[in-house]
mmCIF file of C-alpha atoms and ligand atoms in Angstrom:
data_model
loop_
_atom_site.group_PDB
_atom_site.id
_atom_site.type_symbol
_atom_site.label_atom_id
_atom_site.label_comp_id
_atom_site.label_asym_id
_atom_site.label_seq_id
_atom_site.Cartn_x
_atom_site.Cartn_y
_atom_site.Cartn_z
ATOM 1 C CA MET A 212 -24.149 10.931 4.878
ATOM 2 C CA LYS A 213 -22.942 7.993 3.358
ATOM 3 C CA ILE A 214 -18.920 8.488 2.189
ATOM 4 C CA LEU A 215 -16.953 6.344 -0.224
ATOM 5 C CA VAL A 216 -13.542 5.304 1.138
ATOM 6 C CA THR A 217 -11.897 3.532 -1.689
ATOM 7 C CA GLY A 218 -8.803 1.608 -0.409
ATOM 8 C CA GLY A 219 -10.091 1.992 3.105
ATOM 9 C CA LEU A 220 -7.974 -0.953 4.744
ATOM 10 C CA GLY A 221 -5.069 0.348 3.012
ATOM 11 C CA PHE A 222 -2.987 2.431 5.717
ATOM 12 C CA ILE A 223 -3.996 5.811 5.225
ATOM 13 C CA GLY A 224 -7.272 4.768 4.330
ATOM 14 C CA SER A 225 -8.285 2.742 7.559
ATOM 15 C CA HIS A 226 -6.948 5.890 9.297
ATOM 16 C CA THR A 227 -9.314 8.388 7.514
ATOM 17 C CA VAL A 228 -11.677 5.526 8.090
ATOM 18 C CA VAL A 229 -11.534 5.919 11.944
ATOM 19 C CA GLU A 230 -11.962 9.545 11.989
ATOM 20 C CA LEU A 231 -14.537 9.577 9.456
ATOM 21 C CA GLN A 232 -16.854 7.481 12.040
ATOM 22 C CA ASN A 233 -15.852 9.436 15.086
ATOM 23 C CA GLU A 234 -17.516 12.772 12.651
ATOM 24 C CA GLY A 235 -20.460 11.137 13.022
ATOM 25 C CA PHE A 236 -19.793 9.812 9.177
ATOM 26 C CA GLU A 237 -21.922 6.960 7.268
ATOM 27 C CA VAL A 238 -19.056 4.383 5.975
ATOM 28 C CA LEU A 239 -18.574 2.104 3.413
ATOM 29 C CA VAL A 240 -15.118 0.905 2.099
ATOM 30 C CA VAL A 241 -14.469 -1.302 -0.764
ATOM 31 C CA ASP A 242 -10.362 -2.745 -1.146
ATOM 32 C CA ASN A 243 -8.973 -5.801 -3.180
ATOM 33 C CA LEU A 244 -7.560 -6.730 -0.595
ATOM 34 C CA SER A 245 -3.685 -7.410 -2.394
ATOM 35 C CA ASN A 246 -2.225 -4.646 -0.232
ATOM 36 C CA THR A 247 -3.840 -5.488 3.552
ATOM 37 C CA SER A 248 -6.326 -7.929 5.359
ATOM 38 C CA LEU A 249 -9.821 -7.585 6.310
ATOM 39 C CA ASN A 250 -8.482 -8.147 10.075
ATOM 40 C CA VAL A 251 -8.333 -4.437 9.654
ATOM 41 C CA LEU A 252 -12.117 -3.628 9.995
ATOM 42 C CA ASP A 253 -11.571 -5.097 13.241
ATOM 43 C CA GLY A 254 -9.169 -2.562 14.467
ATOM 44 C CA ILE A 255 -11.745 -0.022 13.217
ATOM 45 C CA GLN A 256 -14.650 -1.133 14.633
ATOM 46 C CA SER A 257 -12.216 -1.740 17.699
ATOM 47 C CA ILE A 258 -11.407 2.272 18.058
ATOM 48 C CA THR A 259 -14.961 3.388 17.157
ATOM 49 C CA GLY A 260 -17.071 0.650 17.907
ATOM 50 C CA LYS A 261 -18.724 0.692 14.431
ATOM 51 C CA ILE A 262 -17.805 -1.330 11.615
ATOM 52 C CA PRO A 263 -17.492 0.136 8.465
ATOM 53 C CA ALA A 264 -19.936 -1.191 5.557
ATOM 54 C CA PHE A 265 -17.143 -3.088 3.414
ATOM 55 C CA GLU A 266 -17.116 -4.680 -0.629
ATOM 56 C CA LYS A 267 -14.582 -6.479 -1.762
ATOM 57 C CA LEU A 268 -13.964 -4.896 -5.363
ATOM 58 C CA ASP A 269 -11.270 -4.312 -7.549
ATOM 59 C CA LEU A 270 -11.806 -1.034 -9.199
ATOM 60 C CA ARG A 271 -9.870 -1.961 -12.500
ATOM 61 C CA GLU A 272 -12.629 -4.395 -13.391
ATOM 62 C CA LYS A 273 -15.181 -1.732 -15.391
ATOM 63 C CA GLU A 274 -18.696 -3.764 -15.010
ATOM 64 C CA LYS A 275 -18.463 -4.135 -11.469
ATOM 65 C CA VAL A 276 -17.336 -0.501 -10.756
ATOM 66 C CA GLN A 277 -20.666 -0.141 -12.759
ATOM 67 C CA ASP A 278 -22.756 -2.516 -10.977
ATOM 68 C CA PHE A 279 -21.084 -1.252 -7.270
ATOM 69 C CA PHE A 280 -22.341 1.999 -8.026
ATOM 70 C CA LYS A 281 -25.929 1.221 -9.517
ATOM 71 C CA ARG A 282 -26.212 -0.473 -5.849
ATOM 72 C CA HIS A 283 -24.784 2.520 -4.011
ATOM 73 C CA HIS A 284 -26.436 5.499 -5.304
ATOM 74 C CA ASP A 285 -26.843 7.405 -2.007
ATOM 75 C CA ILE A 286 -23.109 8.370 -1.600
ATOM 76 C CA SER A 287 -22.147 12.154 -0.805
ATOM 77 C CA GLY A 288 -18.341 11.737 -1.488
ATOM 78 C CA VAL A 289 -15.732 9.917 -2.194
ATOM 79 C CA ILE A 290 -11.865 9.378 -0.815
ATOM 80 C CA HIS A 291 -9.922 7.729 -3.292
ATOM 81 C CA PHE A 292 -6.893 6.027 -1.891
ATOM 82 C CA ALA A 293 -6.837 3.081 -4.203
ATOM 83 C CA ALA A 294 -3.617 2.626 -5.709
ATOM 84 C CA SER A 295 -0.208 0.782 -5.633
ATOM 85 C CA LYS A 296 2.179 2.998 -4.255
ATOM 86 C CA ALA A 297 5.460 1.063 -4.424
ATOM 87 C CA VAL A 298 8.033 3.997 -5.970
ATOM 88 C CA GLY A 299 10.828 0.560 -6.492
ATOM 89 C CA GLU A 300 8.344 -1.569 -7.570
ATOM 90 C CA SER A 301 6.523 0.850 -10.202
ATOM 91 C CA VAL A 302 10.043 1.205 -11.977
ATOM 92 C CA GLU A 303 9.789 -2.558 -12.134
ATOM 93 C CA ASN A 304 6.569 -2.723 -13.649
ATOM 94 C CA PRO A 305 5.094 0.551 -14.972
ATOM 95 C CA LEU A 306 1.744 -1.154 -16.382
ATOM 96 C CA LEU A 307 0.654 -2.400 -13.002
ATOM 97 C CA TYR A 308 0.381 0.769 -11.949
ATOM 98 C CA TYR A 309 -0.515 2.559 -14.988
ATOM 99 C CA GLU A 310 -3.801 0.142 -15.324
ATOM 100 C CA ASN A 311 -4.293 0.174 -11.888
ATOM 101 C CA ASN A 312 -4.229 3.737 -10.667
ATOM 102 C CA ILE A 313 -5.155 4.947 -14.063
ATOM 103 C CA ASN A 314 -7.830 3.021 -14.668
ATOM 104 C CA ALA A 315 -9.549 2.815 -11.285
ATOM 105 C CA LEU A 316 -9.302 6.028 -11.179
ATOM 106 C CA VAL A 317 -11.030 6.565 -14.586
ATOM 107 C CA TYR A 318 -13.916 3.916 -13.585
ATOM 108 C CA VAL A 319 -14.902 5.662 -10.473
ATOM 109 C CA LEU A 320 -14.964 9.643 -12.495
ATOM 110 C CA GLN A 321 -17.008 7.570 -14.983
ATOM 111 C CA GLU A 322 -19.411 6.783 -12.259
ATOM 112 C CA LEU A 323 -19.524 9.864 -10.231
ATOM 113 C CA GLN A 324 -19.971 12.407 -13.475
ATOM 114 C CA LYS A 325 -23.875 10.728 -13.762
ATOM 115 C CA LYS A 326 -24.388 12.306 -10.541
ATOM 116 C CA PRO A 327 -25.989 15.756 -10.182
ATOM 117 C CA GLU A 328 -22.683 16.322 -7.851
ATOM 118 C CA ALA A 329 -20.337 14.283 -6.663
ATOM 119 C CA ASN A 330 -17.059 15.711 -4.485
ATOM 120 C CA PHE A 331 -13.845 13.911 -4.283
ATOM 121 C CA ILE A 332 -11.188 13.142 -2.297
ATOM 122 C CA PHE A 333 -7.912 12.601 -4.232
ATOM 123 C CA SER A 334 -4.510 10.743 -2.466
ATOM 124 C CA SER A 335 -1.536 12.590 -4.340
ATOM 125 C CA SER A 336 1.847 12.935 -3.337
ATOM 126 C CA CYS A 337 4.354 15.354 -2.893
ATOM 127 C CA THR A 338 6.375 13.340 -5.259
ATOM 128 C CA VAL A 339 4.991 15.341 -8.342
ATOM 129 C CA TYR A 340 7.160 18.353 -7.582
ATOM 130 C CA GLY A 341 10.329 16.326 -7.775
ATOM 131 C CA GLN A 342 12.854 18.055 -6.400
ATOM 132 C CA ALA A 343 11.766 20.953 -5.627
ATOM 133 C CA GLU A 344 13.938 24.434 -6.056
ATOM 134 C CA LYS A 345 12.655 26.176 -3.054
ATOM 135 C CA MET A 346 11.562 24.880 0.680
ATOM 136 C CA PRO A 347 9.769 24.715 2.415
ATOM 137 C CA ILE A 348 7.669 23.930 -0.673
ATOM 138 C CA THR A 349 4.075 26.018 -1.494
ATOM 139 C CA GLU A 350 1.230 23.856 -3.615
ATOM 140 C CA ASN A 351 2.165 26.598 -6.706
ATOM 141 C CA ALA A 352 5.681 25.119 -7.236
ATOM 142 C CA PRO A 353 6.058 23.469 -10.615
ATOM 143 C CA VAL A 354 4.963 19.746 -11.121
ATOM 144 C CA GLN A 355 8.146 18.384 -12.463
ATOM 145 C CA GLN A 356 8.104 15.190 -14.357
ATOM 146 C CA PRO A 357 7.963 12.563 -11.820
ATOM 147 C CA ILE A 358 11.131 9.877 -11.589
ATOM 148 C CA SER A 359 8.712 7.289 -11.030
ATOM 149 C CA PRO A 360 5.785 5.703 -12.657
ATOM 150 C CA TYR A 361 4.803 5.501 -9.395
ATOM 151 C CA GLY A 362 4.911 9.206 -9.442
ATOM 152 C CA ASN A 363 2.967 9.687 -12.783
ATOM 153 C CA THR A 364 -0.061 7.988 -11.645
ATOM 154 C CA LYS A 365 -0.044 10.764 -9.397
ATOM 155 C CA LYS A 366 1.004 13.282 -11.859
ATOM 156 C CA ILE A 367 -1.133 11.734 -14.445
ATOM 157 C CA GLY A 368 -4.762 11.475 -12.097
ATOM 158 C CA GLU A 369 -3.954 15.099 -10.748
ATOM 159 C CA GLU A 370 -4.537 16.281 -14.304
ATOM 160 C CA ILE A 371 -7.188 13.756 -15.299
ATOM 161 C CA ILE A 372 -9.355 15.106 -12.304
ATOM 162 C CA ILE A 373 -8.769 18.770 -13.124
ATOM 163 C CA ASP A 374 -9.915 18.261 -16.917
ATOM 164 C CA VAL A 375 -13.306 16.245 -15.807
ATOM 165 C CA THR A 376 -14.086 18.771 -13.437
ATOM 166 C CA LYS A 377 -14.157 20.948 -16.091
ATOM 167 C CA VAL A 378 -17.496 19.519 -17.458
ATOM 168 C CA THR A 379 -18.801 17.438 -14.592
ATOM 169 C CA ASN A 380 -20.637 18.105 -12.007
ATOM 170 C CA ILE A 381 -18.056 17.036 -9.635
ATOM 171 C CA ASN A 382 -15.964 18.688 -6.917
ATOM 172 C CA ALA A 383 -12.458 17.343 -6.457
ATOM 173 C CA ILE A 384 -9.397 18.035 -3.742
ATOM 174 C CA LEU A 385 -6.004 17.104 -4.019
ATOM 175 C CA LEU A 386 -4.112 16.603 -1.269
ATOM 176 C CA ARG A 387 -0.971 16.037 -1.173
ATOM 177 C CA TYR A 388 0.952 13.639 1.460
ATOM 178 C CA PHE A 389 4.697 14.202 2.372
ATOM 179 C CA ASN A 390 5.641 11.251 4.140
ATOM 180 C CA PRO A 391 2.948 9.463 6.381
ATOM 181 C CA ILE A 392 4.129 7.613 9.616
ATOM 182 C CA GLY A 393 3.318 6.101 12.519
ATOM 183 C CA ALA A 394 0.050 4.227 13.781
ATOM 184 C CA HIS A 395 -3.030 4.959 15.499
ATOM 185 C CA PRO A 396 -2.699 5.685 19.320
ATOM 186 C CA SER A 397 -4.217 2.752 19.886
ATOM 187 C CA THR A 398 -2.123 0.539 18.242
ATOM 188 C CA GLU A 399 -5.620 -1.605 16.538
ATOM 189 C CA ILE A 400 -4.635 -0.180 13.126
ATOM 190 C CA GLY A 401 -0.981 0.850 11.240
ATOM 191 C CA GLU A 402 1.205 0.511 8.647
ATOM 192 C CA LEU A 403 1.503 -3.247 7.347
ATOM 193 C CA PRO A 404 4.632 -3.732 4.961
ATOM 194 C CA ILE A 405 4.019 -6.526 3.001
ATOM 195 C CA GLY A 406 7.566 -7.875 2.830
ATOM 196 C CA VAL A 407 10.909 -6.290 2.486
ATOM 197 C CA PRO A 408 9.898 -2.527 3.648
ATOM 198 C CA GLN A 409 10.396 -0.007 1.062
ATOM 199 C CA ASN A 410 10.075 3.046 3.110
ATOM 200 C CA LEU A 411 12.027 4.637 5.954
ATOM 201 C CA VAL A 412 10.229 4.094 8.759
ATOM 202 C CA PRO A 413 8.659 0.927 8.958
ATOM 203 C CA PHE A 414 12.295 -0.565 7.938
ATOM 204 C CA ILE A 415 13.435 1.289 11.450
ATOM 205 C CA THR A 416 11.398 -0.201 13.545
ATOM 206 C CA GLN A 417 11.528 -4.120 11.715
ATOM 207 C CA THR A 418 15.398 -3.527 12.441
ATOM 208 C CA GLY A 419 14.503 -2.195 15.699
ATOM 209 C CA PHE A 420 13.057 -5.114 16.749
ATOM 210 C CA GLY A 421 15.274 -7.552 14.730
ATOM 211 C CA LEU A 422 13.484 -8.686 12.326
ATOM 212 C CA ARG A 423 15.891 -6.965 9.710
ATOM 213 C CA LYS A 424 19.976 -7.218 10.303
ATOM 214 C CA GLU A 425 20.254 -3.571 9.899
ATOM 215 C CA LEU A 426 19.698 -0.327 8.106
ATOM 216 C CA ALA A 427 20.927 0.755 4.770
ATOM 217 C CA VAL A 428 21.613 4.632 4.683
ATOM 218 C CA TYR A 429 20.911 5.825 1.353
ATOM 219 C CA GLY A 430 23.628 8.251 1.177
ATOM 220 C CA ASP A 431 25.767 10.471 3.730
ATOM 221 C CA ASP A 432 26.464 12.759 0.531
ATOM 222 C CA TYR A 433 23.447 14.902 -0.187
ATOM 223 C CA PRO A 434 24.075 18.900 0.395
ATOM 224 C CA THR A 435 21.381 18.779 3.766
ATOM 225 C CA PRO A 436 22.916 19.612 6.955
ATOM 226 C CA ASP A 437 24.110 16.297 7.840
ATOM 227 C CA GLY A 438 24.463 14.803 4.772
ATOM 228 C CA THR A 439 21.468 12.241 4.712
ATOM 229 C CA ALA A 440 18.786 12.991 2.690
ATOM 230 C CA VAL A 441 15.374 15.111 4.437
ATOM 231 C CA ARG A 442 11.824 14.605 4.472
ATOM 232 C CA ASP A 443 9.169 15.455 5.997
ATOM 233 C CA TYR A 444 6.908 12.765 8.407
ATOM 234 C CA ILE A 445 3.732 13.271 9.447
ATOM 235 C CA HIS A 446 1.849 11.418 11.771
ATOM 236 C CA VAL A 447 -0.413 9.242 9.529
ATOM 237 C CA VAL A 448 -3.564 10.388 11.858
ATOM 238 C CA ASP A 449 -3.112 14.011 11.345
ATOM 239 C CA LEU A 450 -2.471 13.286 7.623
ATOM 240 C CA ALA A 451 -6.447 11.343 7.819
ATOM 241 C CA LYS A 452 -8.228 14.273 9.679
ATOM 242 C CA ALA A 453 -6.948 16.167 6.956
ATOM 243 C CA HIS A 454 -9.334 14.389 4.909
ATOM 244 C CA VAL A 455 -11.736 14.390 6.967
ATOM 245 C CA ILE A 456 -12.194 18.955 6.991
ATOM 246 C CA ALA A 457 -11.238 18.683 2.946
ATOM 247 C CA LEU A 458 -14.263 16.133 2.832
ATOM 248 C CA GLN A 459 -16.794 18.900 5.051
ATOM 249 C CA ARG A 460 -15.318 21.489 2.471
ATOM 250 C CA LEU A 461 -16.546 20.169 -0.321
ATOM 251 C CA LEU A 462 -19.746 19.159 1.957
ATOM 252 C CA ASN A 463 -20.764 22.621 2.709
ATOM 253 C CA LYS A 464 -19.558 23.928 -0.535
ATOM 254 C CA LYS A 465 -16.423 26.201 0.938
ATOM 255 C CA ASN A 466 -14.588 25.562 -1.781
ATOM 256 C CA THR A 467 -13.966 28.225 -3.835
ATOM 257 C CA ALA A 468 -12.517 26.650 -7.525
ATOM 258 C CA LYS A 469 -13.455 23.187 -8.534
ATOM 259 C CA VAL A 470 -10.050 21.610 -7.609
ATOM 260 C CA GLU A 471 -7.979 22.779 -4.755
ATOM 261 C CA THR A 472 -4.403 21.530 -3.961
ATOM 262 C CA PHE A 473 -3.206 21.300 -0.474
ATOM 263 C CA ASN A 474 0.532 20.132 0.892
ATOM 264 C CA LEU A 475 -0.528 18.274 3.780
ATOM 265 C CA GLY A 476 3.367 17.847 5.982
ATOM 266 C CA THR A 477 4.210 19.634 8.808
ATOM 267 C CA GLY A 478 6.521 21.630 7.396
ATOM 268 C CA THR A 479 9.455 21.063 9.294
ATOM 269 C CA GLY A 480 12.084 18.716 7.058
ATOM 270 C CA SER A 481 13.769 15.660 9.394
ATOM 271 C CA SER A 482 17.378 13.825 7.867
ATOM 272 C CA VAL A 483 17.263 10.022 7.433
ATOM 273 C CA LEU A 484 19.489 10.240 10.880
ATOM 274 C CA GLU A 485 18.072 12.239 12.890
ATOM 275 C CA VAL A 486 14.610 9.908 12.426
ATOM 276 C CA ILE A 487 17.237 7.232 13.474
ATOM 277 C CA ASN A 488 18.499 9.429 16.234
ATOM 278 C CA THR A 489 14.478 10.311 17.462
ATOM 279 C CA PHE A 490 14.185 6.342 16.749
ATOM 280 C CA GLU A 491 16.837 5.164 19.193
ATOM 281 C CA LYS A 492 15.567 8.064 21.966
ATOM 282 C CA VAL A 493 12.094 6.944 22.007
ATOM 283 C CA SER A 494 12.842 3.365 21.741
ATOM 284 C CA GLY A 495 16.275 3.052 23.940
ATOM 285 C CA LYS A 496 17.693 0.921 21.620
ATOM 286 C CA LYS A 497 20.416 1.299 19.591
ATOM 287 C CA LEU A 498 19.852 0.986 15.974
ATOM 288 C CA PRO A 499 21.931 -1.115 14.160
ATOM 289 C CA TYR A 500 22.492 1.086 10.250
ATOM 290 C CA LYS A 501 25.317 1.516 7.529
ATOM 291 C CA ILE A 502 25.828 4.322 5.121
ATOM 292 C CA VAL A 503 25.593 3.094 1.179
ATOM 293 C CA GLY A 504 25.222 4.491 -1.743
ATOM 294 C CA ARG A 505 22.557 6.887 -2.570
ATOM 295 C CA ARG A 506 19.107 5.322 -4.053
ATOM 296 C CA GLU A 507 18.130 5.683 -7.818
ATOM 297 C CA GLY A 508 15.718 7.916 -8.413
ATOM 298 C CA ASP A 509 15.988 9.580 -4.545
ATOM 299 C CA ILE A 510 15.504 13.319 -4.599
ATOM 300 C CA THR A 511 17.974 15.630 -1.858
ATOM 301 C CA SER A 512 15.013 17.691 0.021
ATOM 302 C CA ALA A 513 11.153 17.933 0.785
ATOM 303 C CA TYR A 514 9.158 19.395 3.642
ATOM 304 C CA ALA A 515 6.172 21.308 3.027
ATOM 305 C CA ASN A 516 5.327 25.263 2.600
ATOM 306 C CA THR A 517 1.998 24.193 4.777
ATOM 307 C CA ASP A 518 0.239 27.734 5.296
ATOM 308 C CA LYS A 519 -2.565 27.035 2.827
ATOM 309 C CA ALA A 520 -4.129 23.917 4.552
ATOM 310 C CA ASN A 521 -3.902 25.497 7.682
ATOM 311 C CA THR A 522 -5.013 29.001 6.459
ATOM 312 C CA VAL A 523 -7.586 27.720 4.024
ATOM 313 C CA LEU A 524 -8.991 24.347 5.545
ATOM 314 C CA GLY A 525 -8.153 25.101 9.207
ATOM 315 C CA TRP A 526 -5.834 22.494 9.821
ATOM 316 C CA LYS A 527 -2.545 21.997 11.390
ATOM 317 C CA ALA A 528 -0.636 18.438 11.523
ATOM 318 C CA LYS A 529 0.369 18.329 15.731
ATOM 319 C CA SER A 530 2.317 15.325 16.013
ATOM 320 C CA THR A 531 6.019 15.939 16.015
ATOM 321 C CA LEU A 532 8.529 13.251 14.528
ATOM 322 C CA GLU A 533 9.250 12.007 18.080
ATOM 323 C CA GLU A 534 5.705 11.406 19.119
ATOM 324 C CA ALA A 535 4.806 9.460 15.663
ATOM 325 C CA MET A 536 7.785 7.514 16.047
ATOM 326 C CA ALA A 537 6.572 6.438 18.939
ATOM 327 C CA SER A 538 3.552 5.634 17.376
ATOM 328 C CA ALA A 539 5.127 3.032 14.897
ATOM 329 C CA TRP A 540 7.272 2.027 17.387
ATOM 330 C CA LYS A 541 4.545 0.641 19.573
ATOM 331 C CA TRP A 542 2.390 -0.821 16.913
ATOM 332 C CA GLU A 543 5.979 -2.488 15.548
ATOM 333 C CA GLN A 544 6.272 -4.167 19.212
ATOM 334 C CA LYS A 545 2.020 -4.515 19.050
ATOM 335 C CA ILE A 546 2.259 -6.949 16.100
ATOM 336 C CA ARG A 547 5.136 -8.894 16.903
ATOM 337 C CA SER A 548 3.201 -9.694 20.093
HETATM 338 C C1 WQD B 758 12.421 8.470 2.786
HETATM 339 C C2 WQD B 758 14.063 8.469 2.935
HETATM 340 C C3 WQD B 758 15.478 7.479 1.400
HETATM 341 C C4 WQD B 758 14.501 3.433 3.191
HETATM 342 C C5 WQD B 758 8.520 7.663 -1.070
HETATM 343 C C6 WQD B 758 7.194 7.888 -2.033
HETATM 344 C C7 WQD B 758 6.124 8.996 -1.782
HETATM 345 C C8 WQD B 758 5.659 8.112 -0.956
HETATM 346 C C9 WQD B 758 6.071 7.274 0.434
HETATM 347 C C10 WQD B 758 3.829 6.816 -0.631
HETATM 348 C C11 WQD B 758 14.744 8.692 1.428
HETATM 349 C C12 WQD B 758 15.635 7.542 2.943
HETATM 350 C C13 WQD B 758 14.774 5.054 2.799
HETATM 351 C C14 WQD B 758 15.804 2.426 3.638
HETATM 352 C C15 WQD B 758 16.807 4.672 3.506
HETATM 353 N N1 WQD B 758 4.447 7.087 -1.018
HETATM 354 N N2 WQD B 758 15.811 5.378 3.622
HETATM 355 N N3 WQD B 758 16.953 3.458 3.716
HETATM 356 O O1 WQD B 758 11.022 7.927 -0.921
HETATM 357 O O2 WQD B 758 10.722 9.872 0.380
HETATM 358 O O3 WQD B 758 8.878 9.042 -0.525
HETATM 359 O O4 WQD B 758 7.762 7.176 -0.123
HETATM 360 O O5 WQD B 758 2.769 6.509 -0.145
HETATM 361 O O6 WQD B 758 4.946 9.587 -2.369
HETATM 362 O O7 WQD B 758 7.939 8.904 -3.227
HETATM 363 O O8 WQD B 758 10.349 7.138 1.211
HETATM 364 O O9 WQD B 758 10.438 6.576 3.072
HETATM 365 O O10 WQD B 758 11.171 5.219 0.812
HETATM 366 O O11 WQD B 758 12.653 7.497 1.898
HETATM 367 O O12 WQD B 758 17.951 5.629 4.181
HETATM 368 O O13 WQD B 758 15.622 1.631 3.748
HETATM 369 O O14 WQD B 758 14.842 7.501 3.235
HETATM 370 O O15 WQD B 758 16.900 8.006 0.859
HETATM 371 O O16 WQD B 758 15.801 9.867 2.011
HETATM 372 P P1 WQD B 758 9.928 8.531 0.339
HETATM 373 P P2 WQD B 758 11.162 6.404 1.696
#
């Protein structure tokens, strides 16, 4: 079975391609290479021994998307990662995010609706919950108006999919990620942030390696045990495996609704200081950091209730925060060597 992975050379996409190949799927990757490089293909091949078919494609170009699907009509499923994902950048340049994240989704769905049936996995985010009232967060928690345009594109993307599946033969699963971190244990693929990392873990590993002077901890006055904000940090390989399971659910027609939604996290919340301490433990290094003011738009706490993914998908995150941080540190050392 041929599976299309859009944004398949990105951080989560590349790890998902590996897991798809491990399960025997034939994978076709499209990526516009705006936030990654072709070397990731070699990384995938070093892990699985198979190089996925690849086409450079910018999903914002409607005619090119139409032409692509004309040439590849034997696609059994699509996992859609292709999107811009930097929260801060989305605030500064909202139209870049609305054009990329929404138009690309619409053009892919327009092609899928022409098929007798289509299976669609959407990369969404816990950011759609905003600051949820109750922890841990279930899939029934209300979707709130996300603070950033990035978050809003995920909320709108989910709404588009819900509307489209009502009147087409497309079946979909929305996967709401918490905080993906770490790297493949082989250190052949991992996160490749361009420029100054916006996310906590790559900033920590770059600081640990000496590329950054110190980590700025955005606030220690939150109503949390140690005052720093709490998140659910999930190993990217655990996250990737969940995509394959979700896809198989649709391919095997096990879904009980046209659109199903799952929170993908570990179910455990960790504070920024706990992540720093975990890094120091796995690396043996002291991490220089300073407490500064809160970052605009940050929420206090978000961690997943994973009961639905555990019982319905039969999936559970296996890696601990320590294992995930160790893999992130190993990856940082590898790419700097
Ligand atoms: C985590 C915690 C920061 C950097 C966002 C998106 C989410 C997903 C992951 C794309 C927060 C603190 C961070 C730093 C810090 N995006 N922090 N110093 O904001 O929870 O989630 O990225 O897939 O959809 O919303 O992740 O890693 O930026 O921050 O103190 O230099 O670390 O304040 O509490 P976030 P993050």
